[in-house]
Amino acid sequence: MHKDLKEILISPEELEAGIKKLGGRISKDYAGRCVTLVGVLKGCILFMSDLAKNISLDTRMDFMMLSSYSGAHSTGVVRILLDLKESIEDCDVLIIEDIVDSGLTMEYMLQNLKTRRPRSLEICTLLDKPTRRRANIPIKYTGFTIEDKFVVGYGLDYNGIYRNLPYIGELKESAIEIRK
Ligand code: 5GP
């Protein structure tokens, strides 16, 4: 375990099993269709690549980058830093997110992508932290529901670090303070 972590919350084996299940459900639900996976950078990178390998359908992949977070506290302000490359009109779009916390980022994404007239639009998140929800958004696919802890690893960062850890862990308070 990384020295800056308090504990591992979701092991590599648990991640693998959870993502396999999600991929199976998605493959069944969208059978016969092509799914457009819209990854929210940068947190989605490890999740999206592992999830895509577990989807047995044709897929397209596109990405958006939003800014809504600085450090360990949500500001609720969302800006598009990088937009989709392709049109999603008439496509079955599945937003791939690392974690839904307040839900404000996903609320913005849904509103924004709906205006582009997709055939369907759903959310798939690796992690859900429902206790801090401020926007009531529909999440179709959730990998793991977690308590209100600041987590890193498997795509999730703190000040840009820890994304490469193959597990999800809780950051020590001391690591948050040191890097402020
Ligand atoms: P929301 O708009 O739902 O409050 O926040 C969504 C974004 O906040 C996520 O995409 C993620 O980047 C960031 N975030 C929320 N909770 C955590 C957390 O526990 N750890 C990390 N690393 N990022 C988080």
PDB file of C-alpha atoms and ligand atoms in Angstrom:
ATOM      1  CA  MET A   1       0.000   0.000   0.000  1.00  0.00           C
ATOM      2  CA  HIS A   2       1.164   3.542  -0.793  1.00  0.00           C
ATOM      3  CA  LYS A   3       2.583   5.305   2.297  1.00  0.00           C
ATOM      4  CA  ASP A   4       0.185   8.265   1.959  1.00  0.00           C
ATOM      5  CA  LEU A   5      -2.878   6.040   2.341  1.00  0.00           C
ATOM      6  CA  LYS A   6      -4.799   5.282   5.505  1.00  0.00           C
ATOM      7  CA  GLU A   7      -6.320   2.096   4.086  1.00  0.00           C
ATOM      8  CA  ILE A   8      -7.249   0.295   0.905  1.00  0.00           C
ATOM      9  CA  LEU A   9     -11.022   0.440   0.402  1.00  0.00           C
ATOM     10  CA  ILE A  10     -11.348  -1.471  -2.877  1.00  0.00           C
ATOM     11  CA  SER A  11      -8.689  -3.998  -3.896  1.00  0.00           C
ATOM     12  CA  PRO A  12      -7.581  -4.708  -7.489  1.00  0.00           C
ATOM     13  CA  GLU A  13      -9.488  -8.011  -7.372  1.00  0.00           C
ATOM     14  CA  GLU A  14     -12.681  -6.310  -6.183  1.00  0.00           C
ATOM     15  CA  LEU A  15     -12.327  -3.659  -8.887  1.00  0.00           C
ATOM     16  CA  GLU A  16     -11.859  -6.326 -11.537  1.00  0.00           C
ATOM     17  CA  ALA A  17     -14.918  -8.288 -10.402  1.00  0.00           C
ATOM     18  CA  GLY A  18     -17.116  -5.165 -10.085  1.00  0.00           C
ATOM     19  CA  ILE A  19     -16.126  -3.864 -13.508  1.00  0.00           C
ATOM     20  CA  LYS A  20     -16.694  -7.258 -15.105  1.00  0.00           C
ATOM     21  CA  LYS A  21     -20.248  -7.216 -13.700  1.00  0.00           C
ATOM     22  CA  LEU A  22     -20.865  -3.695 -15.005  1.00  0.00           C
ATOM     23  CA  GLY A  23     -19.569  -4.671 -18.456  1.00  0.00           C
ATOM     24  CA  GLY A  24     -21.895  -7.671 -18.484  1.00  0.00           C
ATOM     25  CA  ARG A  25     -24.941  -5.578 -17.576  1.00  0.00           C
ATOM     26  CA  ILE A  26     -24.106  -2.936 -20.192  1.00  0.00           C
ATOM     27  CA  SER A  27     -23.548  -5.593 -22.882  1.00  0.00           C
ATOM     28  CA  LYS A  28     -26.961  -7.072 -22.109  1.00  0.00           C
ATOM     29  CA  ASP A  29     -28.844  -3.768 -21.847  1.00  0.00           C
ATOM     30  CA  TYR A  30     -27.461  -2.389 -25.117  1.00  0.00           C
ATOM     31  CA  ALA A  31     -27.452  -5.691 -27.035  1.00  0.00           C
ATOM     32  CA  GLY A  32     -27.404  -5.157 -30.799  1.00  0.00           C
ATOM     33  CA  ARG A  33     -26.482  -1.483 -30.458  1.00  0.00           C
ATOM     34  CA  CYS A  34     -23.283   0.531 -30.642  1.00  0.00           C
ATOM     35  CA  VAL A  35     -22.521   2.356 -27.393  1.00  0.00           C
ATOM     36  CA  THR A  36     -20.722   5.679 -27.347  1.00  0.00           C
ATOM     37  CA  LEU A  37     -18.621   5.828 -24.196  1.00  0.00           C
ATOM     38  CA  VAL A  38     -18.002   9.421 -23.170  1.00  0.00           C
ATOM     39  CA  GLY A  39     -15.205   9.440 -20.619  1.00  0.00           C
ATOM     40  CA  VAL A  40     -14.767  12.338 -18.232  1.00  0.00           C
ATOM     41  CA  LEU A  41     -11.047  13.015 -18.101  1.00  0.00           C
ATOM     42  CA  LYS A  42      -8.802  12.455 -16.368  1.00  0.00           C
ATOM     43  CA  GLY A  43     -10.366  10.326 -13.644  1.00  0.00           C
ATOM     44  CA  CYS A  44     -12.048   7.889 -16.057  1.00  0.00           C
ATOM     45  CA  ILE A  45      -8.893   6.614 -17.750  1.00  0.00           C
ATOM     46  CA  LEU A  46      -8.218   3.355 -15.916  1.00  0.00           C
ATOM     47  CA  PHE A  47     -11.898   2.580 -15.336  1.00  0.00           C
ATOM     48  CA  MET A  48     -12.918   3.256 -18.925  1.00  0.00           C
ATOM     49  CA  SER A  49     -10.179   1.115 -20.436  1.00  0.00           C
ATOM     50  CA  ASP A  50     -10.974  -1.839 -18.161  1.00  0.00           C
ATOM     51  CA  LEU A  51     -14.737  -1.405 -18.575  1.00  0.00           C
ATOM     52  CA  ALA A  52     -14.493  -1.202 -22.378  1.00  0.00           C
ATOM     53  CA  LYS A  53     -12.631  -4.537 -22.426  1.00  0.00           C
ATOM     54  CA  ASN A  54     -15.606  -6.081 -20.623  1.00  0.00           C
ATOM     55  CA  ILE A  55     -18.230  -4.757 -23.063  1.00  0.00           C
ATOM     56  CA  SER A  56     -18.917  -7.236 -25.844  1.00  0.00           C
ATOM     57  CA  LEU A  57     -20.496  -4.718 -28.242  1.00  0.00           C
ATOM     58  CA  ASP A  58     -19.302  -2.215 -30.802  1.00  0.00           C
ATOM     59  CA  THR A  59     -18.295   0.949 -28.993  1.00  0.00           C
ATOM     60  CA  ARG A  60     -17.146   4.438 -29.848  1.00  0.00           C
ATOM     61  CA  MET A  61     -15.028   6.382 -27.392  1.00  0.00           C
ATOM     62  CA  ASP A  62     -14.861  10.099 -26.919  1.00  0.00           C
ATOM     63  CA  PHE A  63     -13.790  12.322 -24.047  1.00  0.00           C
ATOM     64  CA  MET A  64     -14.563  15.523 -22.243  1.00  0.00           C
ATOM     65  CA  MET A  65     -12.515  17.313 -19.655  1.00  0.00           C
ATOM     66  CA  LEU A  66     -14.288  19.461 -17.097  1.00  0.00           C
ATOM     67  CA  SER A  67     -13.001  21.438 -14.202  1.00  0.00           C
ATOM     68  CA  SER A  68     -15.096  21.313 -11.076  1.00  0.00           C
ATOM     69  CA  TYR A  69     -12.690  20.511  -8.341  1.00  0.00           C
ATOM     70  CA  SER A  70      -9.601  22.046  -6.848  1.00  0.00           C
ATOM     71  CA  GLY A  71      -7.796  20.105  -4.140  1.00  0.00           C
ATOM     72  CA  ALA A  72     -10.022  18.110  -1.800  1.00  0.00           C
ATOM     73  CA  HIS A  73     -13.072  20.408  -1.845  1.00  0.00           C
ATOM     74  CA  SER A  74     -15.832  20.714  -4.441  1.00  0.00           C
ATOM     75  CA  THR A  75     -16.489  24.206  -5.710  1.00  0.00           C
ATOM     76  CA  GLY A  76     -19.559  23.295  -7.767  1.00  0.00           C
ATOM     77  CA  VAL A  77     -18.326  25.469 -10.658  1.00  0.00           C
ATOM     78  CA  VAL A  78     -18.117  23.494 -13.904  1.00  0.00           C
ATOM     79  CA  ARG A  79     -16.222  24.549 -17.048  1.00  0.00           C
ATOM     80  CA  ILE A  80     -15.565  22.570 -20.257  1.00  0.00           C
ATOM     81  CA  LEU A  81     -11.800  22.366 -20.772  1.00  0.00           C
ATOM     82  CA  LEU A  82     -11.995  19.816 -23.642  1.00  0.00           C
ATOM     83  CA  ASP A  83     -15.114  19.000 -25.660  1.00  0.00           C
ATOM     84  CA  LEU A  84     -16.205  15.910 -27.625  1.00  0.00           C
ATOM     85  CA  LYS A  85     -14.594  15.424 -31.016  1.00  0.00           C
ATOM     86  CA  GLU A  86     -17.612  13.754 -32.667  1.00  0.00           C
ATOM     87  CA  SER A  87     -21.342  14.473 -32.804  1.00  0.00           C
ATOM     88  CA  ILE A  88     -23.473  12.288 -30.517  1.00  0.00           C
ATOM     89  CA  GLU A  89     -26.747  12.937 -32.336  1.00  0.00           C
ATOM     90  CA  ASP A  90     -28.851   9.716 -32.417  1.00  0.00           C
ATOM     91  CA  CYS A  91     -26.166   7.812 -30.468  1.00  0.00           C
ATOM     92  CA  ASP A  92     -26.609   5.689 -27.337  1.00  0.00           C
ATOM     93  CA  VAL A  93     -24.352   7.623 -25.002  1.00  0.00           C
ATOM     94  CA  LEU A  94     -22.965   6.313 -21.741  1.00  0.00           C
ATOM     95  CA  ILE A  95     -21.085   8.831 -19.622  1.00  0.00           C
ATOM     96  CA  ILE A  96     -18.128   7.182 -17.882  1.00  0.00           C
ATOM     97  CA  GLU A  97     -17.239   8.927 -14.610  1.00  0.00           C
ATOM     98  CA  ASP A  98     -14.829   8.036 -11.819  1.00  0.00           C
ATOM     99  CA  ILE A  99     -16.927   9.245  -8.892  1.00  0.00           C
ATOM    100  CA  VAL A 100     -20.199  11.060  -8.290  1.00  0.00           C
ATOM    101  CA  ASP A 101     -20.063  13.164  -5.159  1.00  0.00           C
ATOM    102  CA  SER A 102     -22.300  16.266  -5.028  1.00  0.00           C
ATOM    103  CA  GLY A 103     -23.606  15.291  -8.477  1.00  0.00           C
ATOM    104  CA  LEU A 104     -23.141  18.842  -9.784  1.00  0.00           C
ATOM    105  CA  THR A 105     -20.644  17.763 -12.455  1.00  0.00           C
ATOM    106  CA  MET A 106     -22.982  15.061 -13.755  1.00  0.00           C
ATOM    107  CA  GLU A 107     -25.973  17.388 -13.617  1.00  0.00           C
ATOM    108  CA  TYR A 108     -24.070  19.775 -15.853  1.00  0.00           C
ATOM    109  CA  MET A 109     -22.941  16.955 -18.189  1.00  0.00           C
ATOM    110  CA  LEU A 110     -26.501  15.643 -18.581  1.00  0.00           C
ATOM    111  CA  GLN A 111     -27.895  19.089 -19.337  1.00  0.00           C
ATOM    112  CA  ASN A 112     -25.115  19.838 -21.784  1.00  0.00           C
ATOM    113  CA  LEU A 113     -25.147  16.509 -23.657  1.00  0.00           C
ATOM    114  CA  LYS A 114     -28.971  16.391 -23.864  1.00  0.00           C
ATOM    115  CA  THR A 115     -28.915  19.489 -26.078  1.00  0.00           C
ATOM    116  CA  ARG A 116     -26.883  17.468 -28.634  1.00  0.00           C
ATOM    117  CA  ARG A 117     -29.840  15.086 -29.174  1.00  0.00           C
ATOM    118  CA  PRO A 118     -28.410  11.663 -28.333  1.00  0.00           C
ATOM    119  CA  ARG A 119     -30.761   8.682 -28.793  1.00  0.00           C
ATOM    120  CA  SER A 120     -30.203   7.776 -25.135  1.00  0.00           C
ATOM    121  CA  LEU A 121     -28.064   9.193 -22.356  1.00  0.00           C
ATOM    122  CA  GLU A 122     -27.068   7.367 -19.161  1.00  0.00           C
ATOM    123  CA  ILE A 123     -24.425   7.579 -16.458  1.00  0.00           C
ATOM    124  CA  CYS A 124     -21.974   4.860 -15.462  1.00  0.00           C
ATOM    125  CA  THR A 125     -19.840   5.684 -12.430  1.00  0.00           C
ATOM    126  CA  LEU A 126     -17.188   3.577 -10.777  1.00  0.00           C
ATOM    127  CA  LEU A 127     -17.864   5.106  -7.359  1.00  0.00           C
ATOM    128  CA  ASP A 128     -20.875   6.755  -5.788  1.00  0.00           C
ATOM    129  CA  LYS A 129     -20.691   8.887  -2.634  1.00  0.00           C
ATOM    130  CA  PRO A 130     -24.437   9.470  -2.100  1.00  0.00           C
ATOM    131  CA  THR A 131     -24.190  11.157   1.314  1.00  0.00           C
ATOM    132  CA  ARG A 132     -22.950  14.420  -0.186  1.00  0.00           C
ATOM    133  CA  ARG A 133     -25.430  14.619  -3.077  1.00  0.00           C
ATOM    134  CA  ARG A 134     -26.685  18.106  -3.948  1.00  0.00           C
ATOM    135  CA  ALA A 135     -28.180  17.371  -7.388  1.00  0.00           C
ATOM    136  CA  ASN A 136     -30.710  14.593  -7.882  1.00  0.00           C
ATOM    137  CA  ILE A 137     -29.297  12.808 -10.931  1.00  0.00           C
ATOM    138  CA  PRO A 138     -30.219   9.362 -12.290  1.00  0.00           C
ATOM    139  CA  ILE A 139     -27.274   6.940 -12.191  1.00  0.00           C
ATOM    140  CA  LYS A 140     -27.936   3.802 -14.203  1.00  0.00           C
ATOM    141  CA  TYR A 141     -24.690   1.936 -13.484  1.00  0.00           C
ATOM    142  CA  THR A 142     -22.692   2.119 -10.229  1.00  0.00           C
ATOM    143  CA  GLY A 143     -19.599   0.030  -9.540  1.00  0.00           C
ATOM    144  CA  PHE A 144     -19.265   0.681  -5.798  1.00  0.00           C
ATOM    145  CA  THR A 145     -21.073   2.850  -3.260  1.00  0.00           C
ATOM    146  CA  ILE A 146     -18.698   4.348  -0.701  1.00  0.00           C
ATOM    147  CA  GLU A 147     -18.832   6.450   2.437  1.00  0.00           C
ATOM    148  CA  ASP A 148     -17.921  10.115   2.528  1.00  0.00           C
ATOM    149  CA  LYS A 149     -14.138   9.711   2.411  1.00  0.00           C
ATOM    150  CA  PHE A 150     -11.634  11.380   0.102  1.00  0.00           C
ATOM    151  CA  VAL A 151     -10.323   8.541  -2.036  1.00  0.00           C
ATOM    152  CA  VAL A 152      -7.520   8.234  -4.568  1.00  0.00           C
ATOM    153  CA  GLY A 153      -6.166   5.612  -6.945  1.00  0.00           C
ATOM    154  CA  TYR A 154      -7.380   3.817 -10.057  1.00  0.00           C
ATOM    155  CA  GLY A 155      -7.712   7.115 -11.940  1.00  0.00           C
ATOM    156  CA  LEU A 156      -8.568   9.328  -8.983  1.00  0.00           C
ATOM    157  CA  ASP A 157      -5.975  11.883  -7.955  1.00  0.00           C
ATOM    158  CA  TYR A 158      -5.057  14.348  -5.316  1.00  0.00           C
ATOM    159  CA  ASN A 159      -3.267  17.337  -6.858  1.00  0.00           C
ATOM    160  CA  GLY A 160      -2.470  15.182  -9.892  1.00  0.00           C
ATOM    161  CA  ILE A 161      -0.889  12.282  -8.000  1.00  0.00           C
ATOM    162  CA  TYR A 162      -1.969   8.685  -7.199  1.00  0.00           C
ATOM    163  CA  ARG A 163      -3.952   8.000 -10.411  1.00  0.00           C
ATOM    164  CA  ASN A 164      -1.804   4.973 -11.237  1.00  0.00           C
ATOM    165  CA  LEU A 165      -2.509   3.036  -8.034  1.00  0.00           C
ATOM    166  CA  PRO A 166      -4.254  -0.255  -8.952  1.00  0.00           C
ATOM    167  CA  TYR A 167      -6.662   0.065  -6.001  1.00  0.00           C
ATOM    168  CA  ILE A 168      -8.911   2.690  -4.354  1.00  0.00           C
ATOM    169  CA  GLY A 169      -7.679   3.961  -1.014  1.00  0.00           C
ATOM    170  CA  GLU A 170      -8.359   6.652   1.537  1.00  0.00           C
ATOM    171  CA  LEU A 171      -5.756   9.386   1.710  1.00  0.00           C
ATOM    172  CA  LYS A 172      -4.206  10.197   5.106  1.00  0.00           C
ATOM    173  CA  GLU A 173      -5.044  13.621   6.529  1.00  0.00           C
ATOM    174  CA  SER A 174      -1.291  14.290   6.778  1.00  0.00           C
ATOM    175  CA  ALA A 175      -0.843  13.696   3.018  1.00  0.00           C
ATOM    176  CA  ILE A 176      -3.581  16.246   2.294  1.00  0.00           C
ATOM    177  CA  GLU A 177      -1.954  18.849   4.515  1.00  0.00           C
ATOM    178  CA  ILE A 178       1.597  18.282   3.280  1.00  0.00           C
ATOM    179  CA  ARG A 179       0.592  18.773  -0.359  1.00  0.00           C
ATOM    180  CA  LYS A 180      -1.581  21.894   0.172  1.00  0.00           C
TER     181      LYS A 180
HETATM  182  P1  5GP B   1     -19.189  16.266  -7.967  1.00  0.00           P
HETATM  183  O1  5GP B   1     -19.477  17.307  -9.016  1.00  0.00           O
HETATM  184  O2  5GP B   1     -20.076  15.052  -8.084  1.00  0.00           O
HETATM  185  O3  5GP B   1     -19.174  16.842  -6.583  1.00  0.00           O
HETATM  186  O4  5GP B   1     -17.706  15.830  -8.155  1.00  0.00           O
HETATM  187  C1  5GP B   1     -17.272  15.022  -9.161  1.00  0.00           C
HETATM  188  C2  5GP B   1     -15.776  15.110  -9.311  1.00  0.00           C
HETATM  189  O5  5GP B   1     -15.132  15.475  -8.080  1.00  0.00           O
HETATM  190  C3  5GP B   1     -15.207  13.757  -9.659  1.00  0.00           C
HETATM  191  O6  5GP B   1     -15.173  13.574 -11.044  1.00  0.00           O
HETATM  192  C4  5GP B   1     -13.828  13.811  -9.052  1.00  0.00           C
HETATM  193  O7  5GP B   1     -12.928  14.366  -9.959  1.00  0.00           O
HETATM  194  C5  5GP B   1     -13.965  14.740  -7.858  1.00  0.00           C
HETATM  195  N1  5GP B   1     -14.086  13.993  -6.593  1.00  0.00           N
HETATM  196  C6  5GP B   1     -15.183  13.849  -5.816  1.00  0.00           C
HETATM  197  N2  5GP B   1     -14.934  13.095  -4.739  1.00  0.00           N
HETATM  198  C7  5GP B   1     -13.635  12.717  -4.839  1.00  0.00           C
HETATM  199  C8  5GP B   1     -12.788  11.896  -4.030  1.00  0.00           C
HETATM  200  O8  5GP B   1     -13.145  11.320  -3.001  1.00  0.00           O
HETATM  201  N3  5GP B   1     -11.508  11.755  -4.479  1.00  0.00           N
HETATM  202  C9  5GP B   1     -11.054  12.336  -5.620  1.00  0.00           C
HETATM  203  N4  5GP B   1      -9.791  12.104  -5.960  1.00  0.00           N
HETATM  204  N5  5GP B   1     -11.824  13.117  -6.392  1.00  0.00           N
HETATM  205  C10 5GP B   1     -13.102  13.300  -6.011  1.00  0.00           C
END
